[in-house]
């Protein structure tokens, strides 16, 4: 109703709004604030007589609303707020807008000091002037307005052959023809949909095909065609991508039409006063300062758009229709590469069916002729959505679940699967003040400025263009793919082994193409921003774990990506900075994991010759760096150490290099702290000790003791395993036990490790892995008794909640509401899409709709998800308190990064916040929350009986041990 009224309001149709209002109550509906806001806006726009306006205001009061609430709770676009105010003042000339509400302060016990005005300090300044940040904002805005950006590929520009020149000319001609053909097909389709007598299943799409200029739809379809890999893509994924691209452009158009951009520009110009080095210091957080500026701006559109998200089904249906137009209209002459063939046109795209488990999935593939033409053209540009690129200015601060990050691109605060809306509803129902800590932590992470380590990038690009190097994680080009064997005759005559060999070649080629393109995207984006400073806006998943929004190139990437990133801000090394660089280097090599920090430092000093040689002659020297765990980050660190050690005063050397501190089996640390498990805490470095404890080696040793006893009793498999039980064999299983790995999954992990041992007899693989996974679980149960008790309590609680028909929810210690998105699904057939290669061939796909809670997934996922939420809480607490101390801080989940100068300070803050977090009554609070949500207040005898067992389970919180959390403060190896 409100949507229809809003359309009529813009057209000034007050009579229709009156009629619709009169229909609400007979229909059992009650007008809400938005309904009155729309009606009053229309009256203001029409300058209606006071009597009519007065009638609506009286109706508003009789329904329990107050005029002030219109301006406090409603969202407005363009000049809607001014029109409502004009209408109100027509009958109440002295009416004044309500003052902005007083800023609410988060009351979390964990952040009392952080939000205390007495301890407030100025926000850290960036090394930019106001003018420079304004220029950065304009560059970012231009990129987002274009919606896509085309950049040069880093692949070596080979001398243009005559074949490439002809192929590029031919492609340009074809693309022009395809553009016209798609445009014609789109217009014909829209005309057909607009005919009232010729309704079809796609008629509902007509309004969505009129939101943008026709040319933009054509551009979207051509972009998807150009990006399609030779191996093809899932029909559902392509349809979703097409629908989403239309939605993204519509959102930008809506923000422009609603005048939101002008307001954002106006506020951003003032907001950067908080960040710029040449402005007056302000004692505000970015979110607080932005909210203050918005309140002062008064009129104009709301920056939170009214809810306009499109359902997944709509996106899919729109994408399927566009894909159908693309397939029908884009053709290529069959003889374009071989003049001896007939010249009839054939579709550029065709479809095949593939089976995944019991699912039949449609795939869309380009015709080999098109793929060959693209390969011959060897084009050297790549096109990305602007949201895939790092930001060229500081991100807009998150102020609510619907506003933050990019200037125009639509970004969700919380990532979740498209068919589930529960997370968004939870966030919107949550009091905004409860989300302040999470929003402020995301803003802190997103405001870290970055730059490119150009010398390392250049070396990586040179190897990338010189056939790659799989050992160094630089994927080779497809020219290096294994050549398939010659297959004579028809496929029906091929032997089974030949078919298998051809399949493996095809699979390897597809994998190589995927890895090569992934590396190409990352390196090309890095090369594009090589001379720029850039930012990564952040959001989070449903557990609260944070991620950079740009998907390809960011600091969560692999060793190659991390090696080419530097902090844009430089800081002097100080008295201990060079030592931390050297310790960090040895940590990256993986050579001295069991040694004390001082021993790692001494070892670095012993091999300085190799370090300097690696820095000076990375590709022609001894190449020591190549044989390490993280070779590219090792090389980057060698170069930094060389520059620092050769400077006149290493302590004064300005370093931009990020030093990492990686959690020591982080999940088990949280379990040990939750259960106050003394032996478990000692195993994961929560207590002071001379050497780092290695929980993986400890478990391997315990398993070996079990094996010896069984071997002495004559157990054959225990005898066979003599000499084969090592840290490497058990590490992955120990690491993932805390994240819910089952015995079946653990057995597969161990079997894979045993396969890597050439001497191990293959006939014993199954029996040995089955035996070992049992012993690993027994060892962990013995070493971490409190951990297993807590894990079992969480698992059983989740099982009973899911069996009662509810999904598992909880709230983190920072106030973030969480719900697990696991449901039993029913198959739904996608709207048929007649993608025809020949007569009678239609394509359908399938997707999942949420239904009842999936008991197995809800049960198995709760322990790891709960620990992940604690892990993210600890990271956010550390980020916020590092901000108060003026540190540069970013994280890769449980791996924390800062300058070498501030490693010691960050270590101290991290330990303090771990102790503070686990000093809270985490399990008791969880129990109380779940009892309140799932058990209390339930009605009906049957329901009470069903929930009695759940109430008993939730009330029986596991007992804790004697571990003293304060010992964490003196732990040397809290980080590994």
CSV table of C-alpha atoms in Angstrom, one decimal, residues 105-108 110-111 114-115 123 285-288 291 396-405 412-415 427 430-447 537-547 810-818 868-881 883 889 891:
chain,number,residue,atom,x,y,z
A,105,UNK,CA,26.6,5.7,24.5
A,106,UNK,CA,27.3,1.9,24.4
A,107,UNK,CA,27.0,0.4,27.9
A,108,UNK,CA,29.0,-2.7,27.3
A,110,UNK,CA,34.0,-4.4,28.0
A,111,UNK,CA,34.1,-0.9,26.5
A,114,UNK,CA,36.7,3.1,25.4
A,115,UNK,CA,33.5,5.1,25.2
A,123,UNK,CA,41.2,10.4,16.1
A,285,UNK,CA,35.0,8.4,16.3
A,286,UNK,CA,34.3,8.4,12.5
A,287,UNK,CA,30.7,7.1,13.1
A,288,UNK,CA,30.0,9.7,15.8
A,291,UNK,CA,26.2,11.2,12.7
A,396,UNK,CA,32.1,6.1,4.4
A,397,UNK,CA,31.8,5.1,8.1
A,398,UNK,CA,29.3,2.4,9.0
A,399,UNK,CA,26.5,4.1,10.9
A,400,UNK,CA,23.8,1.5,10.6
A,401,UNK,CA,23.2,-1.9,8.9
A,402,UNK,CA,22.2,-0.1,5.7
A,403,UNK,CA,24.8,2.7,5.4
A,404,UNK,CA,28.6,2.6,5.1
A,405,UNK,CA,31.6,1.5,3.0
A,412,UNK,CA,25.5,-5.2,3.2
A,413,UNK,CA,26.9,-4.9,6.7
A,414,UNK,CA,26.5,-8.6,7.1
A,415,UNK,CA,27.1,-11.1,4.4
A,427,UNK,CA,20.1,-6.4,12.8
A,430,UNK,CA,18.6,-4.7,17.4
A,431,UNK,CA,18.9,-1.3,19.1
A,432,UNK,CA,21.5,0.7,17.1
A,433,UNK,CA,23.5,1.6,20.2
A,434,UNK,CA,24.2,-2.2,20.7
A,435,UNK,CA,25.8,-2.3,17.3
A,436,UNK,CA,28.1,0.7,17.9
A,437,UNK,CA,31.2,-1.4,18.9
A,438,UNK,CA,30.9,-3.6,15.8
A,439,UNK,CA,30.4,-0.6,13.5
A,440,UNK,CA,33.3,1.3,15.1
A,441,UNK,CA,35.6,-1.8,14.8
A,442,UNK,CA,34.7,-2.2,11.1
A,443,UNK,CA,35.4,1.5,10.6
A,444,UNK,CA,38.8,1.2,12.3
A,445,UNK,CA,39.8,-1.7,10.0
A,446,UNK,CA,38.5,0.1,6.9
A,447,UNK,CA,40.3,3.4,7.6
A,537,UNK,CA,36.2,-1.1,3.4
A,538,UNK,CA,35.1,-4.0,5.6
A,539,UNK,CA,32.0,-5.9,6.4
A,540,UNK,CA,31.4,-9.2,8.2
A,541,UNK,CA,29.8,-12.6,8.0
A,542,UNK,CA,26.9,-13.8,10.2
A,543,UNK,CA,29.4,-14.9,13.0
A,544,UNK,CA,31.0,-11.4,13.1
A,545,UNK,CA,34.2,-12.4,11.3
A,546,UNK,CA,35.4,-9.4,9.3
A,547,UNK,CA,36.4,-9.3,5.6
A,810,UNK,CA,22.9,-16.0,20.4
A,811,UNK,CA,24.4,-12.5,21.1
A,812,UNK,CA,28.1,-11.9,21.2
A,813,UNK,CA,29.7,-10.2,24.3
A,814,UNK,CA,29.8,-7.0,22.1
A,815,UNK,CA,26.0,-7.1,21.5
A,816,UNK,CA,26.0,-8.5,17.9
A,817,UNK,CA,22.9,-10.7,17.3
A,818,UNK,CA,23.7,-14.0,15.5
A,868,UNK,CA,34.4,-17.9,15.7
A,869,UNK,CA,32.1,-15.3,17.2
A,870,UNK,CA,34.3,-15.1,20.3
A,871,UNK,CA,37.4,-14.9,18.1
A,872,UNK,CA,35.9,-11.9,16.2
A,873,UNK,CA,34.8,-10.3,19.5
A,874,UNK,CA,38.4,-10.5,20.7
A,875,UNK,CA,39.7,-9.0,17.5
A,876,UNK,CA,37.2,-6.1,17.6
A,877,UNK,CA,38.1,-5.3,21.2
A,878,UNK,CA,41.8,-5.3,20.2
A,879,UNK,CA,41.1,-3.1,17.2
A,880,UNK,CA,39.2,-0.5,19.3
A,881,UNK,CA,41.7,-0.3,22.1
A,883,UNK,CA,42.8,2.8,18.1
A,889,UNK,CA,45.9,-2.2,13.2
A,891,UNK,CA,43.6,-8.4,11.1
